[in-house]
PDB file of C-alpha atoms in Angstrom:
ATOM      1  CA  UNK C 188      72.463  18.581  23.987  1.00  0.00           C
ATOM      2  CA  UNK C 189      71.288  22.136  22.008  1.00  0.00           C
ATOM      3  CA  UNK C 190      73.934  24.844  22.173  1.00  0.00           C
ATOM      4  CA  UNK C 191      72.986  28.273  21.155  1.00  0.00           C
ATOM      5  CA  UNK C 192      74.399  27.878  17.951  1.00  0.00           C
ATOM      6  CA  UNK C 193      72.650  24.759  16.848  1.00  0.00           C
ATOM      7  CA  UNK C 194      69.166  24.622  15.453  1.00  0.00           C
ATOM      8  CA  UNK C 195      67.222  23.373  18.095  1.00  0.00           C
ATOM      9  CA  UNK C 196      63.929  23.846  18.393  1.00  0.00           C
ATOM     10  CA  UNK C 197      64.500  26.702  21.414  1.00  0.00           C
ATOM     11  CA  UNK C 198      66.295  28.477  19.557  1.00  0.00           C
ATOM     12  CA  UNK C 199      63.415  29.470  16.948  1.00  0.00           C
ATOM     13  CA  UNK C 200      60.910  30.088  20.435  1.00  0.00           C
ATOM     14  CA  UNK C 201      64.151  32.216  22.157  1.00  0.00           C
ATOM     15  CA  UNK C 202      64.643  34.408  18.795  1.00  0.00           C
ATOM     16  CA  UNK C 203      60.964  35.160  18.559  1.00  0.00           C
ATOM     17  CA  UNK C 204      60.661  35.862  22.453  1.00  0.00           C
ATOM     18  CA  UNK C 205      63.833  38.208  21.977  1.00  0.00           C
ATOM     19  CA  UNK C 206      62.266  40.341  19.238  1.00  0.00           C
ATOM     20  CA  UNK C 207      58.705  40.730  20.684  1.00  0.00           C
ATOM     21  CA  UNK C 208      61.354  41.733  23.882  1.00  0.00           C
ATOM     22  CA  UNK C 209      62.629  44.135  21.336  1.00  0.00           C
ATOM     23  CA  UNK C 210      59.717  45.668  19.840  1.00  0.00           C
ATOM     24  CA  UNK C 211      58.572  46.544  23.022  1.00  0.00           C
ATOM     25  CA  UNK C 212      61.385  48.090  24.505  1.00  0.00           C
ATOM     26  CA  UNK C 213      62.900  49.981  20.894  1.00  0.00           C
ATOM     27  CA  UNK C 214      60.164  49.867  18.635  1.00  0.00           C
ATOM     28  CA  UNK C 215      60.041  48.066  15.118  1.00  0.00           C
ATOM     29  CA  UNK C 216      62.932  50.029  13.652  1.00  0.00           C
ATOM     30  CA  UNK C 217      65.318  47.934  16.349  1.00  0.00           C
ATOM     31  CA  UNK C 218      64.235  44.395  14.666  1.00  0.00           C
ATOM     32  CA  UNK C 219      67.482  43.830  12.805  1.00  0.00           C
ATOM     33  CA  UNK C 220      68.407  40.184  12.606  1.00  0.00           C
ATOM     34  CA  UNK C 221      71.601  41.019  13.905  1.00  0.00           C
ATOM     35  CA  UNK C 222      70.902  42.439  16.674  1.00  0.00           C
ATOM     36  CA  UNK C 223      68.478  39.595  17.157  1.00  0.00           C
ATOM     37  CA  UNK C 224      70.641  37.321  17.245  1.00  0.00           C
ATOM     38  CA  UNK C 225      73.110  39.129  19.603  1.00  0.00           C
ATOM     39  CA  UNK C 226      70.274  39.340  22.277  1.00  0.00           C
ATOM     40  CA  UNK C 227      69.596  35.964  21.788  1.00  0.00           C
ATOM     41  CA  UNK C 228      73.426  35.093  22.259  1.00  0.00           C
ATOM     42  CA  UNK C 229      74.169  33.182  19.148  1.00  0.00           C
ATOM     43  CA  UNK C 230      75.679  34.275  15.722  1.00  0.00           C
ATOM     44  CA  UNK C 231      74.210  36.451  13.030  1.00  0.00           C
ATOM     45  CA  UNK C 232      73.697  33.615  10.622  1.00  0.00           C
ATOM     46  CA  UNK C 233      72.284  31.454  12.823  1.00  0.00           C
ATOM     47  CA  UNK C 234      68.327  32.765  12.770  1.00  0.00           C
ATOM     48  CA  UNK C 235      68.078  31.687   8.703  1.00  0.00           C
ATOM     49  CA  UNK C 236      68.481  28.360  10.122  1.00  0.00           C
ATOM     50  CA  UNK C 237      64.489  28.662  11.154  1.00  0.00           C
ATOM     51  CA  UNK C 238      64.122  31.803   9.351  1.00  0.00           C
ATOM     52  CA  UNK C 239      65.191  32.029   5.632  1.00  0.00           C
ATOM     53  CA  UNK C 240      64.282  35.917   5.199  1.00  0.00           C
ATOM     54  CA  UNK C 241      64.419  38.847   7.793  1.00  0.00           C
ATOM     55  CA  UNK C 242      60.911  38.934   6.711  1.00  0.00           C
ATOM     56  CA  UNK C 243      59.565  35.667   8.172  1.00  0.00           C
ATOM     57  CA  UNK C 244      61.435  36.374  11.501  1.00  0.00           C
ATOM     58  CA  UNK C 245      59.409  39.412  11.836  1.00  0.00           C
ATOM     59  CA  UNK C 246      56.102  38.134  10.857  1.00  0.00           C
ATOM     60  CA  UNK C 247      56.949  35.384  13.622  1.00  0.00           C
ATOM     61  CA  UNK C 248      57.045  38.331  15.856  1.00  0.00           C
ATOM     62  CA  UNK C 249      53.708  40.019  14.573  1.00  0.00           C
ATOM     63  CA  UNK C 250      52.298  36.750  14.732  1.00  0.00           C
ATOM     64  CA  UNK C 251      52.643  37.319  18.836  1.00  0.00           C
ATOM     65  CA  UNK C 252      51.015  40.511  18.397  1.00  0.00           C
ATOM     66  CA  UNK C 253      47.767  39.405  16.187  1.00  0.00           C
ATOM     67  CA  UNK C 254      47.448  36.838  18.992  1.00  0.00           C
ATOM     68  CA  UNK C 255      47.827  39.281  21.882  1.00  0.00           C
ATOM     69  CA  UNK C 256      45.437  41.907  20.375  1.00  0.00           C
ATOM     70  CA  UNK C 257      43.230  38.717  19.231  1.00  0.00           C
ATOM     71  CA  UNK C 258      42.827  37.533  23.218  1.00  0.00           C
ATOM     72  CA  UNK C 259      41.989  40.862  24.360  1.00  0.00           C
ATOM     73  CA  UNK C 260      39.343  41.028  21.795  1.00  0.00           C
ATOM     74  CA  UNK C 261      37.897  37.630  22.922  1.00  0.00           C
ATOM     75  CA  UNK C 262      37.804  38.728  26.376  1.00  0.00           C
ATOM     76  CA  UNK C 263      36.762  42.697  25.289  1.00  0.00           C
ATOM     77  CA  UNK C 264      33.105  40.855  23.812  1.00  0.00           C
ATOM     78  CA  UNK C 265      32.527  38.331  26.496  1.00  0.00           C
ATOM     79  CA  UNK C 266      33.214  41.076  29.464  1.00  0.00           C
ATOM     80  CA  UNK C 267      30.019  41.072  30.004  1.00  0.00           C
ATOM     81  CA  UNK C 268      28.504  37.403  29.504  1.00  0.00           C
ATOM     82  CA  UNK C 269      27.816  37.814  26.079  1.00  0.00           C
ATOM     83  CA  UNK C 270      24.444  40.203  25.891  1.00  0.00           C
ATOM     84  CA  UNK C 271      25.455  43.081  24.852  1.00  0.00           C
ATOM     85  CA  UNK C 272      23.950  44.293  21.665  1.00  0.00           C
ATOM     86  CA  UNK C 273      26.281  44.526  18.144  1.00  0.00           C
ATOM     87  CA  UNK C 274      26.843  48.206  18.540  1.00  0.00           C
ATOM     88  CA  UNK C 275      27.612  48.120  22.423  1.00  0.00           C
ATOM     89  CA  UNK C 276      29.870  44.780  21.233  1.00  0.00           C
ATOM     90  CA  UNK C 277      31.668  47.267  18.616  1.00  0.00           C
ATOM     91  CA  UNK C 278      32.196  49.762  20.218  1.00  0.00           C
ATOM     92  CA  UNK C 279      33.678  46.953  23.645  1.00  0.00           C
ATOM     93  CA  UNK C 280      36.360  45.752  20.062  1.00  0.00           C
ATOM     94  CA  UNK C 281      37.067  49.558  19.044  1.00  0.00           C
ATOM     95  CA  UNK C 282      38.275  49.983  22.952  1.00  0.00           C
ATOM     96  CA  UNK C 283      40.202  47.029  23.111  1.00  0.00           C
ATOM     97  CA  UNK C 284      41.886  47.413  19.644  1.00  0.00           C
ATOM     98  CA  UNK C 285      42.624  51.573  20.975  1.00  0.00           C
ATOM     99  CA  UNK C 286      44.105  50.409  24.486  1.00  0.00           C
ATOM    100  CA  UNK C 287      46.259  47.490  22.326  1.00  0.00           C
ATOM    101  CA  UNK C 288      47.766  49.982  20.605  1.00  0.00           C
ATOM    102  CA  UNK C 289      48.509  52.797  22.830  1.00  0.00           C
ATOM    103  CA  UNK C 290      49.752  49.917  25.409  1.00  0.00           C
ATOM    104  CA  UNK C 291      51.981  47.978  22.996  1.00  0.00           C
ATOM    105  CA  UNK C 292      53.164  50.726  19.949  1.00  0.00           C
ATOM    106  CA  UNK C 293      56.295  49.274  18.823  1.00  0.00           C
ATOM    107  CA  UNK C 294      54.440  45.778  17.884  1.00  0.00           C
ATOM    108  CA  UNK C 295      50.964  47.671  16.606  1.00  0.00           C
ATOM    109  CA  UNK C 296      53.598  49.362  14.501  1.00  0.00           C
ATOM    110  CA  UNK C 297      55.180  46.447  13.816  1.00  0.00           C
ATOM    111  CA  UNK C 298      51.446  43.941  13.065  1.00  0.00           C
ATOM    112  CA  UNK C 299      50.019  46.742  10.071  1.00  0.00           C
ATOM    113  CA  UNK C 300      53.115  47.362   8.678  1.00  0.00           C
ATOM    114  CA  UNK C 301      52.796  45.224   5.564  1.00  0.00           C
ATOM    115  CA  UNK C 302      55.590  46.012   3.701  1.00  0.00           C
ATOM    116  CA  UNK C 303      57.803  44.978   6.119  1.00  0.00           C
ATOM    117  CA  UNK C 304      55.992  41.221   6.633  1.00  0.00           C
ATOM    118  CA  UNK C 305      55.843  38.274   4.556  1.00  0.00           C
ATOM    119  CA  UNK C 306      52.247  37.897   5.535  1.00  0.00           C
ATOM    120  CA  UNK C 307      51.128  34.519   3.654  1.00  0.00           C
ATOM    121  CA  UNK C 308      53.778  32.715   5.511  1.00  0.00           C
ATOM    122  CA  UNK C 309      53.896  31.446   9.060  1.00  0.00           C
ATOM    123  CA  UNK C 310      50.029  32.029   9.430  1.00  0.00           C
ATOM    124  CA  UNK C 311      50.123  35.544  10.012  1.00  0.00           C
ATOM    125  CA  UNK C 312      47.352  35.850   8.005  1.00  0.00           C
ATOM    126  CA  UNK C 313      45.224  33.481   9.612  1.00  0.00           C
ATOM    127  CA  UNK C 314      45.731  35.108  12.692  1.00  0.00           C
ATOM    128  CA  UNK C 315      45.123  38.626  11.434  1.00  0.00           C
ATOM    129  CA  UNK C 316      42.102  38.036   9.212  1.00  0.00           C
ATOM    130  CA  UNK C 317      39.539  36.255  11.673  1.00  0.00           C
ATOM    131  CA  UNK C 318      39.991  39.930  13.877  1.00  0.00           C
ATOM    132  CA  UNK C 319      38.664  41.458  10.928  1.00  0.00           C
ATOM    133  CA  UNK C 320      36.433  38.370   9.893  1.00  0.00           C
ATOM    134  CA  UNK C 321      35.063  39.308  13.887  1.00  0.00           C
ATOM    135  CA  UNK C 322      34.607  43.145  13.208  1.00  0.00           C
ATOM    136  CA  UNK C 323      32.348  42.467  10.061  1.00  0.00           C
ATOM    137  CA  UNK C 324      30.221  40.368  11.334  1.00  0.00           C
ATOM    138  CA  UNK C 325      29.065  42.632  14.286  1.00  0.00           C
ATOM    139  CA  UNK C 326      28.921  45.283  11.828  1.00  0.00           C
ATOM    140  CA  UNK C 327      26.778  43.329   9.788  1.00  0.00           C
ATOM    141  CA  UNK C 328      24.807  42.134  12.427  1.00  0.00           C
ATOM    142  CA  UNK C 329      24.107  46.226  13.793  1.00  0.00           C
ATOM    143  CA  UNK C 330      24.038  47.902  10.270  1.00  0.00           C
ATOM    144  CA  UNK C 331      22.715  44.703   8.324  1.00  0.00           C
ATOM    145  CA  UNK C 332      21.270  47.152   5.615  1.00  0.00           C
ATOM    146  CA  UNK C 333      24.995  48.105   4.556  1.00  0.00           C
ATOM    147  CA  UNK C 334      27.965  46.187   3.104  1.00  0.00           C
ATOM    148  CA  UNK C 335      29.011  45.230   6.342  1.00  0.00           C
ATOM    149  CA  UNK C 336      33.013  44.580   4.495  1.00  0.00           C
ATOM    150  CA  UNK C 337      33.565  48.126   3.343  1.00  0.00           C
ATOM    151  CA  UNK C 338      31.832  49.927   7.134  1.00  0.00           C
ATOM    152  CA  UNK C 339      34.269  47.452   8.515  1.00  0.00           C
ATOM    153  CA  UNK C 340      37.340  48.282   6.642  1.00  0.00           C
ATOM    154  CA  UNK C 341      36.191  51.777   7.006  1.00  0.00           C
ATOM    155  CA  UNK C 342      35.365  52.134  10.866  1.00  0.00           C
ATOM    156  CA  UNK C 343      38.863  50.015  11.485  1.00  0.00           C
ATOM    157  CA  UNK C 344      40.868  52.510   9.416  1.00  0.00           C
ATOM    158  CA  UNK C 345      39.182  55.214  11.777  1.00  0.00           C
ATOM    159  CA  UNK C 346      39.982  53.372  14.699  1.00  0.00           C
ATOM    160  CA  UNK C 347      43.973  53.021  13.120  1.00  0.00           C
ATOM    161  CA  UNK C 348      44.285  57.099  12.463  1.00  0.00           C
ATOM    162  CA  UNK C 349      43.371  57.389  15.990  1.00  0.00           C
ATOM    163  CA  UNK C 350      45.217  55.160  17.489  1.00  0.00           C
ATOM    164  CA  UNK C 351      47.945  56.704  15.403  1.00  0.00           C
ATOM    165  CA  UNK C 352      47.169  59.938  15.386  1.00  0.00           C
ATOM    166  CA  UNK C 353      47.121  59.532  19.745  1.00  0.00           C
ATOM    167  CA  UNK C 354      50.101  57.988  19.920  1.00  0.00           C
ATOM    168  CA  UNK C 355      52.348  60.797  18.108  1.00  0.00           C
ATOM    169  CA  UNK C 356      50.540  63.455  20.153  1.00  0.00           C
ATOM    170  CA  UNK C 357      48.671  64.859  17.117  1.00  0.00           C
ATOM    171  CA  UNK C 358      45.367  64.296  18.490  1.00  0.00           C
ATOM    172  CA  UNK C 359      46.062  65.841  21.774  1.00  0.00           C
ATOM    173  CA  UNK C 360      47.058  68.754  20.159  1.00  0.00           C
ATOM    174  CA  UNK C 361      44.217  69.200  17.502  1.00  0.00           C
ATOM    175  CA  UNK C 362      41.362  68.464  19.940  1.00  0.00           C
ATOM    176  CA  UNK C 363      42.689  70.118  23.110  1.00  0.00           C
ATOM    177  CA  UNK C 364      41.868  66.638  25.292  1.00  0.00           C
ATOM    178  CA  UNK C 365      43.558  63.842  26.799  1.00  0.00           C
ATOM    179  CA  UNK C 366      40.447  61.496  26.795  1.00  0.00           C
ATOM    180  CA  UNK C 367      40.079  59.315  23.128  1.00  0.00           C
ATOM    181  CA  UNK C 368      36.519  57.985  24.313  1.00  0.00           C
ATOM    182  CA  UNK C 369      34.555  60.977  22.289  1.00  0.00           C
ATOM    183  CA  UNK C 370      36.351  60.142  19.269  1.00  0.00           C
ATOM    184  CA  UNK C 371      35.120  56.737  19.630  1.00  0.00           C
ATOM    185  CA  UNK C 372      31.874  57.553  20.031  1.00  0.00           C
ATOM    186  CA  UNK C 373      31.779  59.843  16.796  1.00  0.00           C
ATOM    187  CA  UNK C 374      33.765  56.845  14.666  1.00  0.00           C
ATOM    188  CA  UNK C 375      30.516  54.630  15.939  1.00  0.00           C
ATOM    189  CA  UNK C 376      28.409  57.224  15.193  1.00  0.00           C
ATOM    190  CA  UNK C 377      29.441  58.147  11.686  1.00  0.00           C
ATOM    191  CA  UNK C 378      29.493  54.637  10.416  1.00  0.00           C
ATOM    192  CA  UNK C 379      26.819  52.651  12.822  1.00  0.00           C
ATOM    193  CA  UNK C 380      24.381  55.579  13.546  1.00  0.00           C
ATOM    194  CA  UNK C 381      23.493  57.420  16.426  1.00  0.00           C
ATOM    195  CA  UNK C 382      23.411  55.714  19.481  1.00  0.00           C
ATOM    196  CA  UNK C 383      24.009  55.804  23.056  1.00  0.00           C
ATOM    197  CA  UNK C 384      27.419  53.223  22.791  1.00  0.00           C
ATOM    198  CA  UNK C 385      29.657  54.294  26.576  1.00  0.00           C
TER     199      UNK C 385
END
């Protein structure tokens, strides 16, 4: 029988749940591995039993974000049966990615901040690449004239000030509105073209 303290395999699942728990409810800064642990009722030492480095605990956690924001993404492009055009399927990514984030901001903080992961471990990277992997090839597919890698990285680093930008209240304040949707529009403007994307 597994008691907290030994290193069954729950105990890896229950320290993972705990800290996406965590993020949610504190925000990244709160991911300590002791206080981890003491949510998760066993010692301070005992999470480097599946996790050697603070790092690879939280990149388990991320990991559950990537996937999260990965789903909704999957389900954002085939809303509507798949026939929707590359832009329209964009700008269906940009809105998904934008509610992700202002829905979940302690793990969106958590998934781009880098320093703070040990991304080539635990798969985090093959979970976080295909989203972008996804991105470029719509872009490619609606602007196939461009380097659809650099619009990509470009029109996602848009769609990260904003969600940033929203979710301290800067954005609010600078354009006077409570609805993100034009700001959007003008990030699929400026780096697909005009168009009529809702």
């Amino acid at each position: 029988m597994t008691t907290p303290e030994e290193p069954g395999p729950g105990l890896r699942a229950r320290l993972v749940e705990v800290g996406v728990d965590l993020v949610a409810a504190e925000g990244a800064q709160a991911l300590t591995l002791r206080e981890i642990a003491r949510r998760a009722g066993v010692s301070h030492g005992a999470p480097r039993r599946h996790f050697p480095t603070h790092l690879e605990l939280l990149s388990a956690i991320a990991r559950r974000g990537f996937d999260a924001l990965g789903e909704r993404a999957r389900e954002a492009l085939a809303a509507d049966g798949g026939t929707a055009g590359p832009r329209e399927q964009v700008a269906a990514l940009g809105r998904a990615y934008l509610d992700y984030a202002f829905g979940n901001r302690g793990m969106y903080e958590l998934m781009f901040r880098h320093d703070l992961l040990s991304s080539g471990h635990l798969g985090l990277r093959d979970t976080s690449l295909p989203l972008f992997g996804m991105l470029v090839d719509l872009v490619g597919r609606a602007r196939p004239d461009a380097d659809a890698r650099a619009v990509a990285g470009a029109l996602w680093a848009n769609l990260h000030g904003i969600a940033q930008l929203w979710c301290w209240g800067s954005l609010q304040l600078a354009t006077g509105s409570e609805d993100h949707t034009p700001l959007l529009r003008t990030v699929l403007d400026a780096h697909l073209g005009p168009g009529s994307a809702r």
